[in-house]
XYZ file of C-alpha atoms in Angstrom:
675
model
C 0.000 0.000 0.000
C 2.867 2.385 0.764
C 4.242 1.963 -2.763
C 1.095 3.476 -4.258
C 1.570 6.592 -2.084
C 5.224 6.904 -3.098
C 4.299 6.581 -6.788
C 1.566 9.213 -6.419
C 4.047 11.561 -4.707
C 6.551 11.133 -7.526
C 3.809 11.724 -10.104
C 2.869 14.955 -8.297
C 6.479 16.169 -8.227
C 6.965 15.148 -11.861
C 3.827 17.049 -12.879
C 5.066 20.119 -10.976
C 8.386 19.853 -12.819
C 6.640 19.541 -16.177
C 4.527 22.640 -15.490
C 7.618 24.562 -14.395
C 9.307 23.640 -17.677
C 6.232 24.826 -19.613
C 6.223 28.155 -17.774
C 9.937 28.712 -18.354
C 9.499 28.285 -22.115
C 7.374 31.427 -22.346
C 8.884 34.813 -23.348
C 10.006 37.248 -20.616
C 9.164 40.529 -22.304
C 11.424 43.473 -23.088
C 14.629 44.482 -21.316
C 12.899 46.869 -18.918
C 10.452 44.168 -17.781
C 13.300 41.713 -17.310
C 15.278 44.178 -15.172
C 12.292 44.750 -12.891
C 11.644 41.016 -12.610
C 15.348 40.400 -11.886
C 15.248 42.912 -9.024
C 12.203 41.159 -7.511
C 13.859 37.765 -7.959
C 17.105 38.946 -6.395
C 15.345 40.468 -3.384
C 13.178 37.402 -2.766
C 16.109 34.995 -3.070
C 18.279 37.089 -0.755
C 15.567 37.254 1.895
C 14.747 33.537 1.836
C 18.443 32.666 1.946
C 18.971 34.775 5.058
C 15.744 33.574 6.660
C 16.483 29.883 6.268
C 20.104 30.274 7.339
C 18.900 31.858 10.569
C 16.141 29.281 11.071
C 18.562 26.427 10.300
C 20.578 27.312 13.404
C 17.483 27.000 15.578
C 16.535 23.782 13.806
C 19.945 22.183 14.344
C 19.865 22.992 18.057
C 16.404 21.453 18.431
C 17.417 18.404 16.361
C 20.462 17.879 18.564
C 18.331 18.081 21.716
C 15.879 15.556 20.280
C 18.723 13.226 19.269
C 20.242 13.087 22.769
C 16.830 12.694 24.398
C 15.076 9.338 24.848
C 13.203 10.089 21.608
C 16.447 9.193 19.823
C 18.122 9.888 16.505
C 15.152 8.544 14.556
C 12.970 11.352 15.877
C 15.754 13.863 15.201
C 15.931 12.610 11.612
C 12.156 12.962 11.324
C 12.336 16.526 12.644
C 15.023 17.467 10.116
C 13.121 15.758 7.290
C 9.970 17.734 8.100
C 11.840 21.020 8.435
C 13.797 20.475 5.210
C 10.780 19.416 3.159
C 8.686 22.323 4.476
C 11.433 24.819 3.605
C 11.931 23.171 0.204
C 8.216 23.475 -0.584
C 8.404 27.204 0.051
C 11.628 27.677 -1.892
C 10.388 25.763 -4.945
C 7.145 27.706 -4.968
C 8.913 31.042 -4.743
C 11.482 30.156 -7.410
C 8.802 29.597 -10.029
C 6.646 32.499 -8.800
C 9.409 35.092 -9.309
C 10.021 33.742 -12.801
C 6.387 33.379 -13.840
C 5.425 36.966 -12.955
C 7.183 38.679 -15.874
C 6.039 35.978 -18.278
C 2.416 36.536 -17.227
C 2.830 40.281 -17.798
C 4.158 39.542 -21.285
C 1.349 37.044 -21.958
C -1.191 39.729 -20.986
C -0.237 41.556 -24.180
C -1.929 38.704 -26.058
C -5.094 38.818 -23.962
C -6.659 37.754 -20.673
C -6.861 34.018 -21.417
C -3.123 33.449 -22.128
C -2.144 35.415 -19.012
C -4.663 33.470 -16.908
C -3.488 30.089 -18.200
C 0.165 30.864 -17.526
C -0.444 32.253 -14.039
C -2.430 29.155 -13.066
C 0.311 26.858 -14.353
C 2.827 28.809 -12.280
C 0.659 28.447 -9.190
C 0.104 24.744 -9.872
C 3.866 24.148 -9.668
C 3.716 25.202 -6.012
C 0.552 23.223 -5.315
C 1.741 19.895 -6.629
C 5.236 20.333 -5.212
C 3.682 20.840 -1.766
C 1.531 17.702 -1.787
C 4.219 15.601 -3.451
C 6.784 16.530 -0.823
C 4.325 16.185 2.066
C 2.897 12.785 1.208
C 6.263 11.489 0.006
C 8.131 12.475 3.169
C 5.464 11.025 5.495
C 5.282 7.750 3.566
C 9.046 7.370 3.181
C 9.657 7.950 6.882
C 7.016 5.381 7.808
C 8.546 2.828 5.440
C 11.974 3.516 6.931
C 11.097 3.145 10.636
C 7.526 1.796 10.972
C 7.332 3.993 14.061
C 5.073 7.012 14.576
C 7.411 8.960 16.869
C 9.661 10.084 13.962
C 6.494 11.068 12.089
C 5.322 13.239 14.983
C 8.775 14.817 14.970
C 8.416 15.347 11.206
C 5.217 17.246 11.898
C 7.021 19.314 14.511
C 9.796 20.206 12.057
C 7.334 21.182 9.349
C 5.204 23.208 11.769
C 8.168 25.088 13.209
C 9.428 26.078 9.760
C 5.891 27.070 8.843
C 5.652 29.471 11.791
C 8.925 31.145 10.826
C 8.026 31.243 7.116
C 4.517 32.588 7.678
C 5.613 35.079 10.303
C 8.881 36.253 8.720
C 7.394 36.411 5.242
C 4.284 38.096 6.604
C 6.287 40.757 8.423
C 8.327 41.376 5.270
C 5.407 41.642 2.862
C 3.188 43.786 5.060
C 5.936 46.091 6.320
C 6.855 46.811 2.708
C 3.228 47.106 1.616
C 2.141 49.347 4.491
C 5.270 51.497 4.249
C 4.872 51.901 0.489
C 1.178 52.782 0.793
C 1.504 55.255 3.655
C 4.069 57.403 1.859
C 3.276 56.617 -1.780
C -0.518 56.588 -1.878
C -1.417 58.699 1.142
C 1.352 61.313 1.254
C 2.684 61.523 -2.313
C -0.574 60.628 -4.048
C 1.061 58.252 -6.529
C -0.555 54.953 -7.675
C 0.217 51.510 -6.324
C 3.270 49.926 -8.021
C 4.440 53.339 -9.232
C 8.169 53.024 -10.087
C 8.831 56.324 -8.310
C 8.094 54.682 -4.950
C 11.379 53.460 -3.369
C 9.522 50.625 -1.612
C 7.794 49.259 -4.706
C 10.306 46.453 -5.343
C 10.239 45.451 -1.664
C 6.437 45.323 -1.898
C 6.593 42.973 -4.882
C 9.268 40.853 -3.203
C 6.962 40.533 -0.210
C 4.188 39.016 -2.315
C 6.506 36.086 -3.036
C 8.145 35.497 0.345
C 4.867 35.889 2.221
C 2.014 34.739 0.013
C 3.978 32.108 -1.911
C 6.877 30.720 0.145
C 5.114 31.240 3.480
C 1.849 29.804 2.242
C 3.561 26.747 0.713
C 5.349 25.953 3.978
C 2.073 26.452 5.862
C 0.021 24.104 3.679
C 2.865 21.552 3.604
C 2.846 21.207 7.368
C -0.967 21.298 7.572
C -1.184 18.448 5.057
C 1.613 16.456 6.684
C 0.503 16.920 10.286
C -3.117 16.049 9.461
C -1.994 12.822 7.832
C 0.286 11.977 10.757
C -2.440 12.826 13.298
C -4.876 10.453 11.580
C -2.228 7.713 11.452
C -1.441 8.227 15.138
C -5.066 8.196 16.207
C -5.683 5.027 14.206
C -2.759 3.317 15.932
C -3.993 4.372 19.387
C -7.646 3.439 18.852
C -6.909 0.163 17.032
C -3.418 -0.953 18.111
C -3.774 -4.390 16.505
C -4.776 -3.031 13.110
C -1.994 -1.549 10.991
C -4.465 -0.810 8.216
C -5.763 2.205 10.131
C -2.233 3.656 10.048
C -1.806 3.226 6.302
C -5.312 4.294 5.324
C -4.726 8.115 5.454
C -1.727 8.024 3.108
C -3.693 5.930 0.624
C -6.484 8.506 0.581
C -3.865 11.187 -0.033
C -2.466 9.225 -2.962
C -5.895 8.870 -4.576
C -6.550 12.598 -4.114
C -3.264 13.579 -5.789
C -4.356 11.811 -8.957
C -7.794 13.430 -8.679
C -6.250 16.898 -8.251
C -4.005 16.485 -11.289
C -7.017 15.451 -13.375
C -8.955 18.405 -11.981
C -6.228 20.846 -12.986
C -6.866 20.006 -16.652
C -10.345 21.476 -16.257
C -9.094 24.999 -15.529
C -9.955 26.923 -18.688
C -11.094 30.519 -19.031
C -14.276 31.204 -20.985
C -15.062 34.892 -21.326
C -14.120 36.859 -18.212
C -15.165 34.334 -15.549
C -11.766 34.023 -13.862
C -13.028 32.731 -10.523
C -15.409 30.351 -12.268
C -12.512 28.930 -14.289
C -10.531 28.271 -11.105
C -13.524 26.695 -9.386
C -13.997 24.394 -12.379
C -10.681 22.776 -11.502
C -11.538 22.521 -7.810
C -14.956 20.992 -8.498
C -13.489 18.511 -10.963
C -10.817 17.519 -8.453
C -13.514 16.975 -5.817
C -15.568 14.933 -8.304
C -12.636 12.730 -9.266
C -11.748 12.449 -5.576
C -15.254 11.225 -4.806
C -15.000 8.619 -7.572
C -11.486 7.644 -6.539
C -12.474 7.256 -2.893
C -15.472 5.161 -3.979
C -13.249 2.865 -6.007
C -10.906 2.585 -3.061
C -13.673 1.822 -0.563
C -15.312 -0.760 -2.811
C -11.993 -2.570 -2.750
C -11.971 -2.421 1.034
C -15.507 -3.794 1.325
C -14.775 -6.657 -1.065
C -11.545 -7.678 0.646
C -12.307 -6.771 4.254
C -8.924 -5.107 4.364
C -7.378 -3.256 6.065
C -10.038 -3.298 8.786
C -10.694 -6.992 9.070
C -14.469 -7.033 9.121
C -15.989 -5.926 12.439
C -12.900 -4.528 14.150
C -14.433 -1.044 13.909
C -18.019 -1.082 15.162
C -19.935 2.054 14.248
C -23.342 0.610 13.480
C -22.487 0.711 9.750
C -20.330 -1.403 7.524
C -16.965 0.027 8.631
C -15.705 0.983 5.220
C -18.901 2.727 4.143
C -19.002 4.733 7.367
C -15.487 5.922 6.635
C -16.417 6.697 3.038
C -19.183 8.927 4.347
C -16.687 10.665 6.633
C -14.356 11.240 3.685
C -17.182 12.789 1.673
C -17.952 15.070 4.621
C -14.363 16.322 4.415
C -14.757 17.123 0.710
C -18.085 18.877 1.298
C -16.566 20.879 4.145
C -13.841 22.077 1.763
C -16.430 23.330 -0.710
C -18.436 25.029 2.038
C -15.400 26.833 3.507
C -14.334 28.043 0.050
C -17.790 29.464 -0.718
C -18.171 31.088 2.707
C -14.766 32.742 2.524
C -15.468 34.031 -0.973
C -18.745 35.529 0.232
C -16.997 37.531 2.941
C -14.035 38.647 0.837
C -15.242 39.058 -2.758
C -16.316 42.396 -4.229
C -19.475 40.744 -5.554
C -21.135 40.314 -2.166
C -22.614 42.340 0.689
C -19.757 42.420 3.261
C -17.159 44.052 0.985
C -19.719 46.401 -0.530
C -20.968 47.450 2.900
C -17.412 48.175 4.081
C -16.911 50.270 0.936
C -20.155 52.167 1.549
C -19.224 52.807 5.192
C -16.059 54.512 3.916
C -18.208 57.432 2.762
C -18.680 58.347 6.433
C -14.959 58.396 7.152
C -11.993 56.384 8.367
C -13.515 55.335 11.699
C -16.671 53.856 10.179
C -14.582 51.918 7.662
C -12.577 50.386 10.519
C -15.714 49.628 12.539
C -17.408 47.961 9.576
C -14.324 45.910 8.688
C -13.911 44.670 12.252
C -17.599 43.789 12.435
C -17.609 41.716 9.253
C -14.352 40.044 10.289
C -16.052 38.889 13.471
C -19.162 37.782 11.590
C -17.021 35.796 9.154
C -16.050 33.342 11.908
C -19.539 31.960 12.524
C -20.335 30.054 9.346
C -16.938 28.298 9.035
C -17.138 27.170 12.657
C -20.647 25.828 12.065
C -19.274 23.873 9.084
C -16.460 22.466 11.241
C -18.828 21.469 14.059
C -21.486 19.920 11.803
C -18.864 18.103 9.743
C -17.137 16.806 12.871
C -20.381 15.528 14.417
C -21.576 13.813 11.233
C -18.176 12.197 10.694
C -18.214 11.024 14.326
C -21.707 9.569 13.907
C -20.625 7.727 10.764
C -17.256 6.358 11.888
C -16.391 7.435 15.411
C -13.339 9.463 16.357
C -11.320 7.863 13.591
C -13.954 9.092 11.156
C -13.279 12.670 12.274
C -9.604 12.112 11.457
C -10.502 10.733 8.019
C -12.735 13.750 7.350
C -9.777 16.017 8.150
C -7.509 14.004 5.819
C -10.095 14.175 3.028
C -10.451 17.919 3.553
C -6.677 18.351 3.154
C -6.490 15.868 0.292
C -7.325 18.614 -2.227
C -4.400 20.749 -1.079
C -2.661 20.459 -4.461
C -5.402 22.171 -6.447
C -6.237 24.622 -3.628
C -2.618 25.788 -3.330
C -2.472 26.113 -7.118
C -5.434 28.501 -6.926
C -3.757 30.413 -4.092
C -0.279 30.736 -5.646
C -2.016 32.171 -8.702
C -2.481 35.310 -6.534
C 1.109 36.514 -5.896
C 2.057 35.757 -9.508
C -0.731 37.952 -10.880
C -0.035 40.647 -8.277
C 3.605 40.794 -9.374
C 2.587 40.739 -13.043
C 0.449 43.818 -12.443
C 3.325 45.533 -10.668
C 5.719 44.798 -13.511
C 3.182 46.053 -16.053
C 2.806 49.317 -14.092
C 6.530 49.868 -13.552
C 7.415 48.992 -17.149
C 4.799 51.379 -18.503
C 2.899 48.750 -20.476
C -0.315 49.657 -22.275
C -3.656 50.203 -20.559
C -5.039 47.008 -22.088
C -2.247 44.956 -20.498
C -2.839 46.613 -17.142
C -6.554 45.954 -17.503
C -5.869 42.238 -17.909
C -3.417 42.057 -15.003
C -5.779 44.082 -12.797
C -8.597 41.633 -13.492
C -6.349 38.709 -12.544
C -4.999 40.510 -9.472
C -8.491 41.319 -8.159
C -9.422 37.628 -8.282
C -6.026 36.658 -6.859
C -6.748 38.695 -3.738
C -9.895 36.639 -3.152
C -8.188 33.308 -3.897
C -5.499 34.092 -1.323
C -8.193 34.764 1.268
C -10.067 31.585 0.314
C -6.947 29.456 0.786
C -6.207 31.007 4.168
C -9.755 30.245 5.291
C -9.358 26.686 4.009
C -6.010 26.273 5.775
C -7.334 27.618 9.087
C -10.527 25.545 9.060
C -8.688 22.348 8.139
C -6.023 23.119 10.726
C -8.742 23.461 13.350
C -10.070 20.024 12.478
C -6.539 18.614 12.442
C -5.815 20.172 15.847
C -8.899 18.468 17.291
C -7.539 15.145 16.023
C -4.145 15.951 17.551
C -5.824 16.751 20.864
C -7.719 13.461 20.752
C -4.390 11.717 20.137
C -2.879 13.545 23.121
C -5.608 12.183 25.394
C -5.435 8.700 23.848
C -1.664 8.565 24.448
C -2.254 8.265 28.182
C -4.005 4.943 27.733
C -5.676 3.116 30.601
C -5.102 2.486 34.307
C -2.829 4.757 36.324
C -1.686 6.627 33.207
C -5.200 7.528 32.066
C -5.801 11.277 31.965
C -9.184 12.187 33.438
C -10.143 15.392 31.681
C -13.103 17.080 33.405
C -14.216 20.646 32.735
C -15.119 21.286 36.392
C -11.487 20.704 37.356
C -9.791 24.088 38.078
C -6.522 22.810 36.590
C -8.279 22.063 33.318
C -10.052 25.425 33.310
C -6.801 27.206 34.145
C -5.112 25.446 31.245
C -7.913 26.453 28.883
C -7.428 30.110 29.818
C -3.649 29.869 29.376
C -3.995 28.304 25.931
C -6.717 30.764 24.925
C -4.322 33.653 25.596
C -1.604 32.345 23.244
C -3.155 33.416 19.884
C -3.788 36.906 21.245
C -0.254 37.239 22.589
C 1.216 35.892 19.365
C -0.940 38.178 17.193
C 0.082 41.158 19.326
C 3.772 40.431 18.758
C 3.184 39.952 15.021
C 1.134 43.141 14.562
C 3.621 45.274 16.480
C 6.475 43.757 14.482
C 4.791 44.887 11.247
C 4.208 48.330 12.722
C 7.856 48.767 13.685
C 9.180 47.425 10.386
C 6.713 49.534 8.391
C 7.814 52.599 10.351
C 11.391 51.997 9.231
C 10.228 51.730 5.605
C 8.213 54.944 5.910
C 11.259 56.845 7.169
C 13.419 55.442 4.363
C 10.919 56.333 1.633
C 10.517 59.843 3.038
C 14.296 60.207 3.192
C 14.692 59.234 -0.451
C 11.946 61.635 -1.532
C 13.764 64.402 0.334
C 17.349 63.643 -0.605
C 17.186 62.175 -4.122
C 16.064 65.037 -6.296
C 14.058 64.171 -9.370
C 12.306 61.020 -8.101
C 8.830 62.490 -8.391
C 9.615 63.945 -11.810
C 10.903 60.574 -13.034
C 14.376 61.931 -13.796
C 16.084 60.084 -10.925
C 15.873 56.434 -9.902
C 15.016 55.466 -6.307
C 17.330 53.187 -4.304
C 15.096 50.106 -4.298
C 17.765 47.876 -2.760
C 17.976 49.968 0.399
C 14.265 49.494 1.120
C 14.565 45.738 0.500
C 17.534 45.527 2.886
C 15.686 47.433 5.632
C 12.621 45.187 5.427
C 14.769 42.031 5.314
C 16.671 43.015 8.441
C 13.513 43.994 10.288
C 11.637 40.798 9.384
C 14.493 38.527 10.471
C 14.922 40.433 13.729
C 11.237 40.469 14.613
C 10.243 36.879 13.816
C 12.141 34.863 16.439
C 10.451 35.735 19.743
C 6.837 35.241 18.611
C 7.736 32.111 16.612
C 9.115 30.405 19.722
C 6.008 31.123 21.849
C 4.100 27.960 20.780
C 7.195 25.833 21.472
C 7.895 27.321 24.890
C 4.338 27.426 26.303
C 3.676 23.628 26.355
C 7.079 22.949 27.948
C 6.596 25.645 30.595
C 3.063 24.495 31.410
C 4.085 20.827 31.678
C 6.897 21.475 34.161
C 5.445 24.460 36.031
C 2.446 22.487 37.323
C 4.299 19.344 38.396
C 2.187 16.196 38.339
C -0.793 18.236 37.173
C 1.188 19.469 34.177
C -0.293 17.021 31.618
C -3.790 17.941 32.764
C -3.187 21.688 32.547
C -1.518 21.265 29.168
C -4.562 19.380 27.892
C -6.680 22.378 28.849
C -4.204 24.716 27.142
C -4.544 22.727 23.922
C -8.312 23.160 23.955
C -7.921 26.885 24.641
C -5.466 27.519 21.809
C -7.613 25.561 19.329
C -10.786 27.488 20.157
C -9.432 31.028 20.198
C -6.902 30.290 17.462
C -9.611 29.360 14.969
C -11.704 32.430 15.757
C -8.867 34.949 15.809
C -7.287 33.611 12.620
C -10.561 33.492 10.669
C -11.562 36.963 11.843
C -8.218 38.471 10.876
C -7.837 36.827 7.475
C -11.415 37.381 6.297
C -11.655 40.898 7.728
C -8.317 41.943 6.251
C -9.180 40.609 2.795
C -12.581 42.331 2.926
C -10.880 45.651 3.732
C -8.518 45.163 0.782
C -11.286 44.383 -1.711
C -13.446 47.231 -0.394
C -10.637 49.574 -1.416
C -10.463 47.920 -4.846
C -14.253 48.167 -5.174
C -14.077 51.927 -4.641
C -11.150 52.217 -7.051
C -13.387 50.763 -9.758
C -15.456 53.942 -9.597
C -17.913 53.190 -6.806
C -18.656 55.688 -4.003
C -16.555 58.404 -5.599
C -13.691 56.318 -6.980
C -9.967 56.999 -6.615
C -9.004 60.152 -4.755
C -12.393 60.529 -3.042
C -12.826 60.776 0.714
C -14.268 57.260 0.686
C -11.143 56.014 -1.089
C -8.869 57.644 1.487
C -10.814 55.952 4.289
C -10.643 52.623 2.446
C -6.864 52.955 2.110
C -6.675 53.318 5.883
C -8.800 50.200 6.345
C -6.670 48.279 3.864
C -3.512 49.382 5.679
C -4.880 48.109 9.003
C -6.091 44.909 7.363
C -2.773 44.096 5.705
C -1.021 42.694 8.804
C -4.325 41.128 9.844
C -4.715 39.010 6.719
C -1.111 38.373 5.724
C 0.909 38.283 8.952
C -0.826 37.583 12.250
C -3.947 35.764 10.987
C -2.411 33.046 8.809
C 0.557 32.555 11.175
C -1.816 31.575 14.010
C -2.659 28.485 11.963
C 0.718 26.728 12.510
C 0.895 28.091 16.079
C -2.123 25.969 17.030
C -0.587 22.821 15.583
C 2.911 23.432 16.971
C 1.519 23.504 20.514
C -0.338 20.234 19.955
C 2.642 18.485 18.358
C 5.021 19.621 21.110
C 2.506 18.254 23.634
C 2.521 14.878 21.871
C 6.324 14.779 21.908
C 6.346 15.626 25.626
C 4.019 12.703 26.318
C 6.244 10.300 24.404
C 9.379 11.731 25.983
C 8.302 11.924 29.629
C 5.218 9.825 30.203
C 5.218 6.677 28.096
């Protein structure tokens, strides 16, 4: 069974390589376009190089500590494998993103459809590299050791890198974006991506290191840790049945094939860009449903891997699990549609935020915060209903399978997401290179949809991470087993309640660190841009060239400096809680895990949806609504967008791996100190 997963992983990586080759065959435009693209590529590569060198030092220290602990060198190897694969997913995604951007801008000269097709292919490279690396690394490590402890350590390595990538990249991209907007748009009155803005290259670099590399690392670890959590829970609930361990990776293998088939359905007809992307997602879900059915029919006919009645749910075991898998696919569709509703210009929330901007800056902020809060309700209802139905169909293991099925479409979902930073950069290159209005019209249309797709993927990642964290928590409790080691977890116990409050505080503390880090870094960019406007005569007239590299260097230094303390919070808190409360430590930590899951989901969803709604409200006004560009409503919307930037691209999405890091560290502590 493992061989099928390895083959599927190699097919996914091979398909990503083929798409990358196709993208690289396309023309790069004129010399001016190539110079701009080269500057973006150079800045992004320099930042990621410095980021991963710094993170590698932390990783090696942690790996050494794991190796000398009772967990052993196998767990240390798993940790390094997870960290390396997570970083590689981000690097590969960024490498193609910074090369596809200029090619998409050039393709836009031929029309909307060629530019759309090329940008999706560029995004698909990231998507299928992520799932190929994730499923391949999990399966290979299992085949090597047949032990789940190295796999838990793999999840820890991937999650830790994801926190650094999401946080560091988020600080970079939003510090550059906010700094560029505050001086360029608000003070100087020049358009976004205007080449006269000294921070414009840093802003475009940020799209890649945050929305591409950071997102790829995030979805890698979410996919990997969900698969590992389901494998672990299967082993704990059914210790005599190895089939429950292998089952999640087989579902992932089937879904990779389904996602590749679905990607062939992404074709643009007319101007329905979002519809074209959803065609691929719906086809992938359809093929996944068929593939899962084929797989489950095989299980029913053979009785494997569950051996008949070993799982008693009141249904034929395999069909109960098939129902749970379908629930995961349906939950994916529901989360995507809900997130689009709250972040797309076509619907009430964004339009209401735009309308509120007519009354001023304060009402824009109030409206954006309100809709961000409202946007948490429907996704949580989907998670709860999906979890309860999956539990009714196939017990706790069914909940794990629903989470795996939800993440099984990661390849096509990430492809839709990575489409966003490529089109954003293409629009920037078109603006800076002075391409025609028709080209800019095409890139603007793609960019507007890309902003929504990025929000949709963040909502998907957070919701699936919430479900995965619940499975991890169930595994934490199951680890304690029976008898004297059994953990009695009662909500009227003050230690449990105290732990819940401690864990609930973590997302707020983390988000506070992240938001302030963006504020400080953006302040440095603002001062630099103002300095260049003052000291370099001729910038505004276009007769002198800004020092783009200086702004990139400032943001790079600030992001690397600011990311370490908040990124280590989710690692430190479980360790401190475990030892600070003595024999009650495991109980308090269990409460902390519940607390961080609950508030983490709500804070992350509120920030990502609210921030994206603010952004699209500004774009909605810029299209000519409520006074258009330069109006008082537009100025208020720019303020809302500036506040929403670190919400949606720094603090919000980075809370996602924070939740899982705490749960994975808790699992490692149990295996290290209690079993």
